[in-house]
Short mmCIF file of C-alpha atoms in Angstrom, two decimals:
data_model
loop_
_atom_site.label_atom_id
_atom_site.label_comp_id
_atom_site.label_asym_id
_atom_site.label_seq_id
_atom_site.Cartn_x
_atom_site.Cartn_y
_atom_site.Cartn_z
CA MET A 214 4.04 32.27 -7.23
CA LYS A 215 4.84 33.96 -10.88
CA ILE A 216 2.29 35.76 -12.04
CA PHE A 217 1.59 36.95 -15.35
CA LEU A 218 -1.43 39.86 -16.00
CA VAL A 219 -1.54 40.99 -19.76
CA ASP A 220 -4.27 43.86 -20.00
CA ASP A 221 -4.25 46.78 -22.56
CA ASP A 222 -5.17 49.30 -19.86
CA PRO A 223 -2.35 50.49 -18.14
CA PHE A 224 -4.24 51.78 -15.12
CA PHE A 225 -6.57 49.46 -14.26
CA GLY A 226 -2.91 46.52 -15.05
CA GLU A 227 -1.03 48.72 -12.51
CA MET A 228 -4.02 48.74 -9.82
CA LEU A 229 -4.07 44.76 -10.48
CA LYS A 230 -0.41 44.26 -9.84
CA TYR A 231 -0.62 46.59 -6.98
CA HIS A 232 -3.43 44.52 -5.19
CA LEU A 233 -2.03 41.66 -5.81
CA GLN A 234 1.60 42.74 -4.26
CA LEU A 235 0.14 42.93 -1.24
CA ASN A 236 1.05 39.38 -1.26
CA PRO A 237 5.07 38.83 -0.49
CA ASP A 238 4.51 35.43 -1.79
CA TYR A 239 3.54 36.80 -5.52
CA ASP A 240 5.81 38.09 -7.44
CA VAL A 241 3.79 39.99 -10.16
CA PHE A 242 5.01 40.54 -13.92
CA LEU A 243 2.55 43.25 -16.46
CA TYR A 244 2.06 43.13 -20.02
CA ASN A 245 -0.15 45.28 -21.92
CA THR A 246 0.38 43.49 -25.08
CA ALA A 247 -0.09 39.51 -26.46
CA LYS A 248 2.81 39.58 -28.14
CA ASP A 249 4.99 40.47 -24.77
CA CYS A 250 3.57 37.61 -22.54
CA LEU A 251 4.37 34.99 -25.27
CA SER A 252 7.85 36.28 -25.60
CA GLU A 253 8.12 35.89 -21.85
CA LEU A 254 6.45 32.60 -21.40
CA TYR A 255 9.78 30.87 -21.15
CA HIS A 256 9.76 32.45 -17.53
CA ASN A 257 7.60 29.70 -16.43
CA PRO A 258 4.44 31.85 -14.70
CA ASP A 259 2.50 29.21 -12.43
CA LEU A 260 -0.48 31.71 -13.38
CA ILE A 261 -1.84 34.20 -16.04
CA CYS A 262 -4.53 36.40 -16.19
CA ILE A 263 -5.73 37.97 -19.39
CA ASP A 264 -7.70 40.16 -21.00
CA PHE A 265 -10.34 39.06 -23.67
CA GLY A 266 -10.07 42.35 -25.04
CA LEU A 267 -6.23 43.07 -26.10
CA PRO A 268 -4.99 45.52 -29.14
CA ASP A 269 -2.75 42.92 -30.64
CA ILE A 270 -4.44 39.17 -30.57
CA GLN A 271 -8.00 38.58 -29.03
CA GLY A 272 -8.38 36.73 -25.66
CA ASP A 273 -9.37 34.25 -26.56
CA GLU A 274 -6.45 33.27 -29.63
CA LEU A 275 -3.88 34.10 -25.92
CA PHE A 276 -5.67 31.02 -24.06
CA LYS A 277 -5.62 28.53 -27.22
CA GLN A 278 -1.72 29.86 -27.87
CA ILE A 279 -1.28 29.62 -24.28
CA LYS A 280 -2.70 26.21 -24.42
CA ASN A 281 -0.84 24.50 -27.07
CA VAL A 282 2.31 25.36 -25.94
CA TYR A 283 1.46 25.05 -21.73
CA PRO A 284 -1.91 22.47 -21.70
CA ASP A 285 -1.05 22.48 -17.97
CA LEU A 286 -0.93 26.14 -16.88
CA PRO A 287 -3.62 27.49 -14.77
CA ILE A 288 -5.45 30.94 -17.15
CA ILE A 289 -7.79 33.42 -15.25
CA VAL A 290 -9.82 35.47 -17.70
CA ILE A 291 -10.48 39.11 -16.18
CA SER A 292 -12.55 40.78 -19.03
CA GLY A 293 -15.11 43.62 -20.04
CA GLN A 294 -17.37 41.28 -21.90
CA GLU A 295 -20.86 40.27 -19.21
CA ASN A 296 -21.58 38.02 -22.20
CA ILE A 297 -22.69 34.55 -20.00
CA SER A 298 -21.74 32.51 -23.66
CA VAL A 299 -17.83 34.05 -23.79
CA ALA A 300 -17.51 32.91 -19.87
CA ILE A 301 -19.07 29.43 -21.04
CA ASN A 302 -16.79 29.08 -23.66
CA PHE A 303 -13.45 30.02 -21.86
CA LEU A 304 -14.71 27.67 -18.89
CA LYS A 305 -15.37 24.69 -21.14
CA GLN A 306 -11.64 25.40 -22.46
CA GLY A 307 -10.45 24.99 -19.60
CA ALA A 308 -9.83 27.97 -17.71
CA LYS A 309 -10.06 28.21 -13.88
CA ASP A 310 -12.16 31.37 -13.71
CA TYR A 311 -13.77 33.89 -15.36
CA ILE A 312 -13.81 37.08 -14.01
CA VAL A 313 -16.15 40.55 -15.10
CA LYS A 314 -14.24 44.04 -14.93
CA ASN A 315 -16.16 45.81 -12.14
CA ASP A 316 -15.48 47.81 -8.98
CA HIS A 317 -15.72 43.99 -7.42
CA THR A 318 -12.42 42.43 -9.55
CA LYS A 319 -9.37 42.89 -7.61
CA GLU A 320 -11.19 40.79 -4.82
CA LEU A 321 -12.63 38.43 -7.36
CA LEU A 322 -9.54 38.13 -8.48
CA TRP A 323 -7.53 38.05 -5.35
CA SER A 324 -10.30 34.89 -3.86
CA ALA A 325 -9.61 33.00 -7.16
CA ILE A 326 -6.05 33.15 -7.21
CA ILE A 327 -6.36 31.58 -2.91
CA ARG A 328 -8.71 28.39 -4.24
CA LEU A 329 -6.11 28.19 -6.98
CA LYS A 330 -3.38 27.58 -5.23
CA GLU A 331 -5.43 25.15 -2.67
CA ASN A 332 -5.89 23.15 -5.31
CA ILE A 333 -2.90 23.04 -6.71
CA SER A 334 -1.34 22.19 -3.36
CA LEU A 335 -3.79 19.13 -3.16
CA LYS A 336 -2.89 17.93 -6.36
CA GLN A 337 1.11 18.18 -5.22
CA GLU A 338 -0.12 16.51 -1.97
CA VAL A 339 -1.92 13.98 -3.87
CA GLU A 340 0.98 13.41 -6.46
CA ASP A 341 3.44 13.07 -3.31
CA LEU A 342 1.26 10.72 -1.50
CA LYS A 343 1.20 8.63 -5.14
CA GLU A 344 4.68 8.59 -5.15
CA GLU A 345 5.50 7.52 -1.33
CA LEU A 346 3.23 4.51 -1.90
CA GLU A 347 5.58 3.60 -4.86
CA LYS A 348 8.20 4.03 -2.94
CA LYS A 349 6.38 2.21 0.29
CA TYR A 350 4.98 -0.93 -2.06
CA SER A 351 8.26 -1.49 -4.12
CA PHE A 352 8.43 -5.09 -3.52
CA GLU A 353 12.51 -5.15 -3.35
CA LYS A 354 12.41 -2.61 -0.61
CA THR A 355 8.91 -4.11 1.27
CA ILE A 356 10.04 -7.46 1.05
CA ILE A 357 13.11 -7.75 3.10
CA GLY A 358 16.10 -9.77 2.69
CA GLN A 359 18.35 -11.24 0.30
CA SER A 360 18.21 -14.94 0.67
CA GLU A 361 18.38 -17.15 -2.31
CA SER A 362 14.82 -17.83 -2.20
CA LEU A 363 13.83 -14.49 -1.91
CA LYS A 364 15.69 -13.99 -5.55
CA THR A 365 13.30 -16.46 -6.78
CA LEU A 366 10.14 -14.87 -5.40
CA PHE A 367 11.26 -11.60 -6.36
CA SER A 368 11.65 -13.26 -10.23
CA LYS A 369 8.12 -14.69 -9.71
CA ILE A 370 6.51 -11.38 -8.34
CA GLY A 371 8.30 -9.57 -11.63
CA LYS A 372 6.14 -11.41 -13.71
CA ALA A 373 3.02 -10.82 -12.62
CA LEU A 374 3.43 -7.71 -13.00
CA ASN A 375 3.56 -7.71 -16.36
CA SER A 376 0.20 -9.13 -17.23
CA ASP A 377 -3.65 -8.90 -15.54
CA ILE A 378 -3.02 -12.60 -14.71
CA ASN A 379 -4.53 -14.43 -11.68
CA VAL A 380 -2.23 -14.88 -8.95
CA SER A 381 -2.38 -17.63 -5.93
CA ILE A 382 -0.49 -16.78 -2.70
CA THR A 383 0.49 -19.52 -0.80
CA GLY A 384 3.11 -19.73 2.17
CA GLU A 385 2.55 -20.41 6.26
CA THR A 386 0.80 -17.29 8.41
CA GLY A 387 3.17 -14.65 8.97
CA THR A 388 5.44 -15.10 5.79
CA GLY A 389 3.69 -11.83 4.72
CA LYS A 390 1.16 -12.64 1.86
CA GLU A 391 -1.06 -9.67 1.80
CA VAL A 392 2.51 -7.74 1.47
CA VAL A 393 3.19 -9.28 -1.56
CA ALA A 394 -0.03 -8.77 -2.97
CA ARG A 395 -0.41 -4.86 -1.95
CA ALA A 396 3.37 -4.93 -4.00
CA ILE A 397 2.32 -6.34 -6.88
CA HIS A 398 -1.24 -4.11 -7.06
CA PHE A 399 1.24 -0.63 -6.16
CA ASN A 400 3.87 -1.95 -9.18
CA SER A 401 1.50 -2.70 -11.23
CA SER A 402 -0.62 -0.53 -14.11
CA ARG A 403 -3.44 -0.66 -11.89
CA LYS A 404 -1.40 1.24 -9.12
CA ASN A 405 -3.83 4.12 -9.30
CA LYS A 406 -6.84 2.08 -8.86
CA PRO A 407 -8.36 0.75 -5.48
CA PHE A 408 -6.77 -2.39 -3.63
CA VAL A 409 -9.39 -4.30 -1.71
CA ALA A 410 -8.32 -6.59 1.02
CA VAL A 411 -11.10 -9.40 2.20
CA ASN A 412 -10.18 -11.43 4.86
CA MET A 413 -12.67 -14.50 3.90
CA ALA A 414 -12.35 -16.12 7.31
CA ALA A 415 -13.56 -12.63 9.21
CA VAL A 416 -16.23 -12.09 6.87
CA PRO A 417 -20.13 -14.23 8.63
CA LYS A 418 -21.38 -16.94 6.75
CA ASP A 419 -24.54 -15.49 6.34
CA LEU A 420 -23.04 -11.74 5.01
CA MET A 421 -20.73 -12.91 2.38
CA GLU A 422 -22.44 -12.46 -0.23
CA SER A 423 -23.49 -9.27 0.53
CA GLU A 424 -20.47 -8.39 1.33
CA PHE A 425 -19.06 -9.46 -2.10
CA PHE A 426 -21.60 -8.23 -4.63
CA GLY A 427 -23.55 -5.56 -2.51
CA HIS A 428 -27.27 -5.33 -2.09
CA GLU A 429 -30.17 -3.05 -3.30
CA LYS A 430 -32.23 -1.41 -0.27
CA GLY A 431 -35.13 -3.76 1.27
CA ALA A 432 -33.10 -6.92 -0.11
CA PHE A 433 -33.23 -8.26 3.07
CA THR A 434 -34.76 -7.23 6.71
CA GLY A 435 -32.05 -4.34 8.27
CA ALA A 436 -30.94 -3.74 4.34
CA ASN A 437 -32.26 0.05 5.25
CA ASP A 438 -30.02 1.58 2.21
CA ARG A 439 -28.03 0.08 -0.94
CA SER A 440 -24.38 -1.37 -0.19
CA ILE A 441 -21.75 -1.56 -2.57
CA GLY A 442 -19.78 -4.78 -2.24
CA LYS A 443 -16.31 -5.55 -2.29
CA PHE A 444 -16.05 -6.23 -6.33
CA GLU A 445 -17.65 -3.56 -6.77
CA GLN A 446 -15.32 -1.56 -4.38
CA ALA A 447 -12.46 -2.60 -6.11
CA ASN A 448 -13.66 -2.33 -9.99
CA GLY A 449 -10.33 -1.28 -12.13
CA GLY A 450 -8.01 -2.28 -9.63
CA THR A 451 -7.46 -5.22 -7.61
CA ILE A 452 -9.29 -7.32 -5.77
CA PHE A 453 -7.42 -9.38 -2.66
CA LEU A 454 -9.33 -12.58 -1.50
CA ASP A 455 -7.36 -13.80 1.41
CA GLU A 456 -7.84 -17.26 3.30
CA ILE A 457 -9.70 -18.34 -0.15
CA ALA A 458 -9.93 -21.80 1.22
CA GLU A 459 -12.53 -20.58 3.70
CA LEU A 460 -15.25 -19.46 1.29
CA ASP A 461 -18.58 -21.45 2.14
CA PHE A 462 -18.89 -24.08 -0.90
CA ASN A 463 -22.48 -22.98 -1.80
CA LEU A 464 -21.00 -19.33 -2.45
CA GLN A 465 -18.14 -20.79 -4.65
CA SER A 466 -20.62 -21.47 -7.83
CA LYS A 467 -21.35 -17.63 -7.57
CA LEU A 468 -17.98 -16.66 -7.23
CA LEU A 469 -16.75 -19.08 -10.14
CA ARG A 470 -19.93 -17.07 -12.09
CA VAL A 471 -18.52 -13.61 -11.04
CA LEU A 472 -15.34 -14.13 -12.51
CA GLN A 473 -16.44 -16.31 -15.71
CA GLU A 474 -18.70 -13.17 -16.63
CA ARG A 475 -17.07 -10.45 -15.22
CA GLU A 476 -19.95 -9.00 -14.09
CA ILE A 477 -22.39 -8.87 -11.08
CA ILE A 478 -26.04 -8.10 -9.92
CA ARG A 479 -26.33 -7.08 -5.97
CA VAL A 480 -28.29 -9.01 -3.78
CA GLY A 481 -31.84 -8.17 -4.41
CA GLY A 482 -31.02 -6.23 -7.83
CA THR A 483 -31.57 -6.80 -11.75
CA GLN A 484 -28.68 -5.10 -12.87
CA LYS A 485 -26.14 -6.21 -14.35
CA ILE A 486 -22.43 -4.76 -13.50
CA LYS A 487 -19.72 -4.59 -15.11
CA LEU A 488 -16.02 -5.87 -13.53
CA ASP A 489 -12.67 -4.71 -14.20
CA ILE A 490 -10.64 -6.22 -11.56
CA ARG A 491 -7.30 -8.12 -11.38
CA LEU A 492 -8.20 -11.15 -8.66
CA ILE A 493 -5.23 -12.29 -6.25
CA ILE A 494 -5.98 -14.76 -3.55
CA ALA A 495 -3.91 -16.25 -0.35
CA THR A 496 -4.36 -19.39 1.87
CA HIS A 497 -1.93 -21.13 3.60
CA LYS A 498 -4.16 -24.50 3.29
CA ASN A 499 -3.13 -27.05 0.24
CA LEU A 500 -6.32 -25.69 -2.01
CA ALA A 501 -5.39 -28.72 -4.50
CA ILE A 502 -5.94 -31.40 -1.19
CA GLU A 503 -8.95 -29.48 -0.32
CA VAL A 504 -10.12 -29.89 -3.82
CA GLN A 505 -9.80 -34.11 -3.59
CA LYS A 506 -11.25 -33.54 0.45
CA GLY A 507 -14.25 -32.08 -1.51
CA ASN A 508 -14.51 -28.94 0.33
CA PHE A 509 -13.15 -26.90 -3.01
CA ARG A 510 -14.56 -26.53 -6.31
CA GLU A 511 -12.62 -28.04 -8.95
CA ASP A 512 -13.67 -25.83 -11.54
CA LEU A 513 -13.04 -22.73 -9.13
CA TYR A 514 -9.38 -23.94 -8.60
CA TYR A 515 -8.50 -23.79 -12.43
CA ARG A 516 -10.21 -20.58 -12.92
CA ILE A 517 -8.23 -18.39 -9.73
CA VAL A 518 -5.21 -20.64 -9.55
CA GLY A 519 -3.04 -18.23 -12.54
CA LEU A 520 0.34 -17.48 -11.28
CA PRO A 521 1.46 -19.62 -8.27
CA ILE A 522 3.73 -17.85 -5.63
CA GLU A 523 4.76 -19.96 -2.66
CA LEU A 524 6.27 -17.61 0.09
CA PRO A 525 9.22 -19.58 2.16
CA PRO A 526 9.26 -19.75 6.18
CA LEU A 527 11.68 -17.18 7.53
CA ARG A 528 12.99 -20.67 8.92
CA ASP A 529 14.37 -21.50 5.01
CA ARG A 530 15.47 -18.15 4.30
CA ASP A 531 18.99 -17.91 5.98
CA GLN A 532 20.56 -14.82 7.27
CA ASP A 533 17.17 -13.08 6.45
CA VAL A 534 16.16 -13.30 10.12
CA LEU A 535 19.39 -11.04 11.11
CA ILE A 536 18.55 -8.56 7.75
CA LEU A 537 15.17 -8.54 9.10
CA ALA A 538 15.81 -8.19 12.58
CA LYS A 539 17.86 -4.63 11.85
CA HIS A 540 14.90 -2.92 10.06
CA PHE A 541 12.78 -4.14 12.79
CA ILE A 542 14.59 -2.69 15.53
CA ASP A 543 14.91 0.36 13.19
CA SER A 544 11.14 0.79 12.75
CA PHE A 545 10.52 0.57 16.37
CA SER A 546 13.28 3.03 17.66
CA ARG A 547 12.12 5.55 15.07
CA GLU A 548 8.26 5.64 15.59
CA ASN A 549 8.81 5.67 19.50
CA LYS A 550 11.71 8.14 19.55
CA ILE A 551 14.10 5.97 20.73
CA LYS A 552 18.19 5.33 19.73
CA ALA A 553 18.57 2.63 17.36
CA ARG A 554 20.03 -0.73 19.61
CA ASN A 555 22.54 -3.10 17.69
CA LEU A 556 22.56 -7.26 17.64
CA SER A 557 25.06 -8.87 20.22
CA SER A 558 26.76 -11.69 19.04
CA GLU A 559 24.90 -13.71 21.30
CA ALA A 560 20.89 -12.46 20.23
CA LYS A 561 22.20 -13.13 17.08
CA LYS A 562 23.14 -17.04 17.72
CA LYS A 563 19.39 -17.32 19.45
CA LEU A 564 17.78 -15.75 16.89
CA LEU A 565 19.32 -17.73 14.32
CA LYS A 566 18.71 -21.23 16.04
CA TYR A 567 15.05 -20.18 16.50
CA SER A 568 12.53 -22.12 14.11
CA PHE A 569 10.15 -18.94 13.64
CA PRO A 570 7.17 -21.20 13.72
CA GLY A 571 5.24 -17.49 13.74
CA ASN A 572 7.48 -16.14 10.76
CA VAL A 573 8.18 -13.20 9.90
CA ARG A 574 5.30 -11.75 11.99
CA GLU A 575 6.48 -13.76 15.28
CA LEU A 576 10.13 -12.24 14.40
CA LYS A 577 8.46 -8.56 14.52
CA SER A 578 6.78 -9.74 17.88
CA VAL A 579 10.35 -10.77 19.52
CA ILE A 580 12.15 -7.99 17.95
CA ASP A 581 9.72 -5.01 19.69
CA LEU A 582 9.50 -6.57 22.85
CA ALA A 583 13.79 -7.09 22.59
CA CYS A 584 13.98 -3.30 22.28
CA VAL A 585 11.54 -2.50 25.15
CA MET A 586 13.90 -4.76 27.53
CA ALA A 587 17.30 -3.94 26.33
CA GLU A 588 19.39 -2.11 29.24
CA GLY A 589 21.83 -0.40 27.45
CA ASN A 590 23.20 -0.27 23.54
CA GLU A 591 23.05 -3.87 22.79
CA ILE A 592 20.14 -6.29 22.17
CA GLU A 593 21.62 -8.88 24.77
CA GLY A 594 20.17 -12.79 24.42
CA ASP A 595 18.28 -12.65 27.24
CA ASP A 596 16.23 -9.78 26.13
CA ILE A 597 15.22 -12.14 23.15
CA SER A 598 11.93 -14.38 24.22
CA PHE A 599 10.50 -16.73 22.39
CA TYR A 600 6.52 -17.41 22.66
CA ASN A 601 7.20 -21.28 22.19
CA LEU A 602 3.73 -21.98 20.33
CA GLU A 603 5.39 -24.42 18.05
CA LYS A 604 2.88 -26.40 16.35
CA ASP A 605 4.00 -29.75 16.21
CA SER A 606 7.25 -31.58 16.46
CA GLU A 607 8.55 -30.40 12.98
CA ALA A 608 9.80 -27.37 14.39
CA PHE A 609 12.98 -29.12 16.27
CA LEU A 610 14.07 -30.26 12.45
CA THR A 611 14.89 -26.92 11.24
CA GLY A 612 18.35 -26.00 10.58
CA HIS A 613 21.77 -27.59 9.96
CA LYS A 614 21.87 -29.57 13.19
CA THR A 615 23.56 -33.07 13.86
CA LEU A 616 21.51 -35.75 15.70
CA LYS A 617 23.47 -34.62 19.06
CA GLN A 618 22.82 -31.23 18.69
CA TYR A 619 19.22 -32.18 18.29
CA THR A 620 19.48 -34.11 21.31
CA THR A 621 20.53 -31.62 23.18
CA ASP A 622 17.76 -29.37 22.24
CA ILE A 623 14.97 -31.56 23.14
CA ILE A 624 16.80 -32.58 26.74
CA LEU A 625 16.65 -28.94 27.21
CA HIS A 626 13.36 -28.29 26.05
CA PHE A 627 11.92 -30.71 28.23
CA LEU A 628 14.04 -29.89 31.62
CA LYS A 629 12.61 -26.61 30.77
CA LYS A 630 9.45 -27.44 30.75
CA ASN A 631 9.98 -29.40 33.93
CA ASN A 632 11.40 -26.68 35.86
CA ASN A 633 14.58 -28.47 35.04
CA ASP A 634 13.75 -31.41 37.39
CA VAL A 635 16.41 -33.88 35.91
CA ILE A 636 14.41 -36.75 37.07
CA LYS A 637 11.25 -36.43 35.97
CA THR A 638 12.73 -35.19 32.47
CA ALA A 639 14.68 -38.50 32.46
CA LYS A 640 11.80 -40.27 33.19
CA ILE A 641 9.54 -38.41 30.76
CA LEU A 642 12.01 -39.15 27.55
CA ASP A 643 13.24 -42.67 28.75
CA ILE A 644 16.95 -42.25 29.16
CA GLY A 645 19.56 -42.18 32.07
CA LYS A 646 19.64 -39.23 34.41
CA SER A 647 23.87 -39.11 33.49
CA THR A 648 22.39 -38.41 29.47
CA VAL A 649 20.55 -35.47 30.74
CA TYR A 650 23.91 -34.38 33.44
CA ASN A 651 26.08 -34.39 30.69
CA VAL A 652 23.97 -32.48 28.46
CA ILE A 653 23.51 -29.93 31.66
CA ASN A 654 27.42 -29.84 31.88
CA SER A 655 28.30 -29.50 28.31
CA VAL A 656 25.71 -26.54 27.81
CA SER A 657 27.50 -25.05 30.61
CA LYS A 658 30.57 -24.87 29.58
CA THR A 659 29.51 -23.70 26.21
CA ASN A 660 28.40 -20.60 28.08
#
């Protein structure tokens, strides 16, 4: 830490310099005049300690001149002046401390510098965290892949960053809707303000209004203290309402009023609280259909839809499956301090053939398990296990396959389900046993 001392008393200045240099981390320079100090500012000190009474320039004038050039440079004033108004004036202008010259000056200065270092360290830590956060949520690094569908997605996200327009994110479960919402927030002008995520499906119906808008003490039984709601917590930043289609119909009108008026009133309160928020919503349902069914208000739908962003399912992202798989392998290996493995050709084929009804979330689980099951330096096909939770027959209709390949997949599926019982499988599918045997022989030859 480079420290400048400015004091016209050579003895007192040398005493302070000696005392501070007891810490080998402090590099201390002593000046007897303001002019000498100003001429050396190009050395970029970390702290300047100035005397109020100097022979060429008064301390308050030196303070102003330094601040004009280096407004963020910390300054501590050391003075024989015990006038409180002088001290207050310096502190108002931004002095980090005001220390009176007496027998305790060196100890007080020592403590003041320690506090200053702690504050500087804390501020640097905060800045580093902000920078790391920005890197973490850089959407082109967070949303991993190179498919054409992702390039279209990036273009849409880029448009969302240039304004405060509401954003509605749709997509199947596990496609990463909250990841996209966070990427939009942390790459926008609101990145230094709160990001508040609310899963509508997880909030009990009776608590929704209090959860969203807060409540005053005594508003209802059990309201022992005032509570700040999610919208108020997000003020200045972004509120992300996940699974918006699950919002209680009676509460939809209150949400509409909040979005129109840009203000809330806590439950049991009368004070209007102004809001400055950006709204991002997400759902795996088709909100337009929910409106037609009468489950969602039409006026609220048009208020929140804003810029629509649809996330592609993993099965429509081509080679992104392998890119993501490699990313998850590296992440798992790093977190568990094990050597990263490669995917064998058979493992790659197996991943590319699978439909991933659970999307990216399912892929991560599959890869994490494969990393545990693998014995050598490669993840083999047998190390990869799927959860077989296909929601419907459309799980078979993925990829680019011939009718013969689809037929083979169906027969193999039912064979596995029936413990390789050929007769039972043929009966269920209403086909001949020879057809089943032909599929088995064909697969055996391929393997």
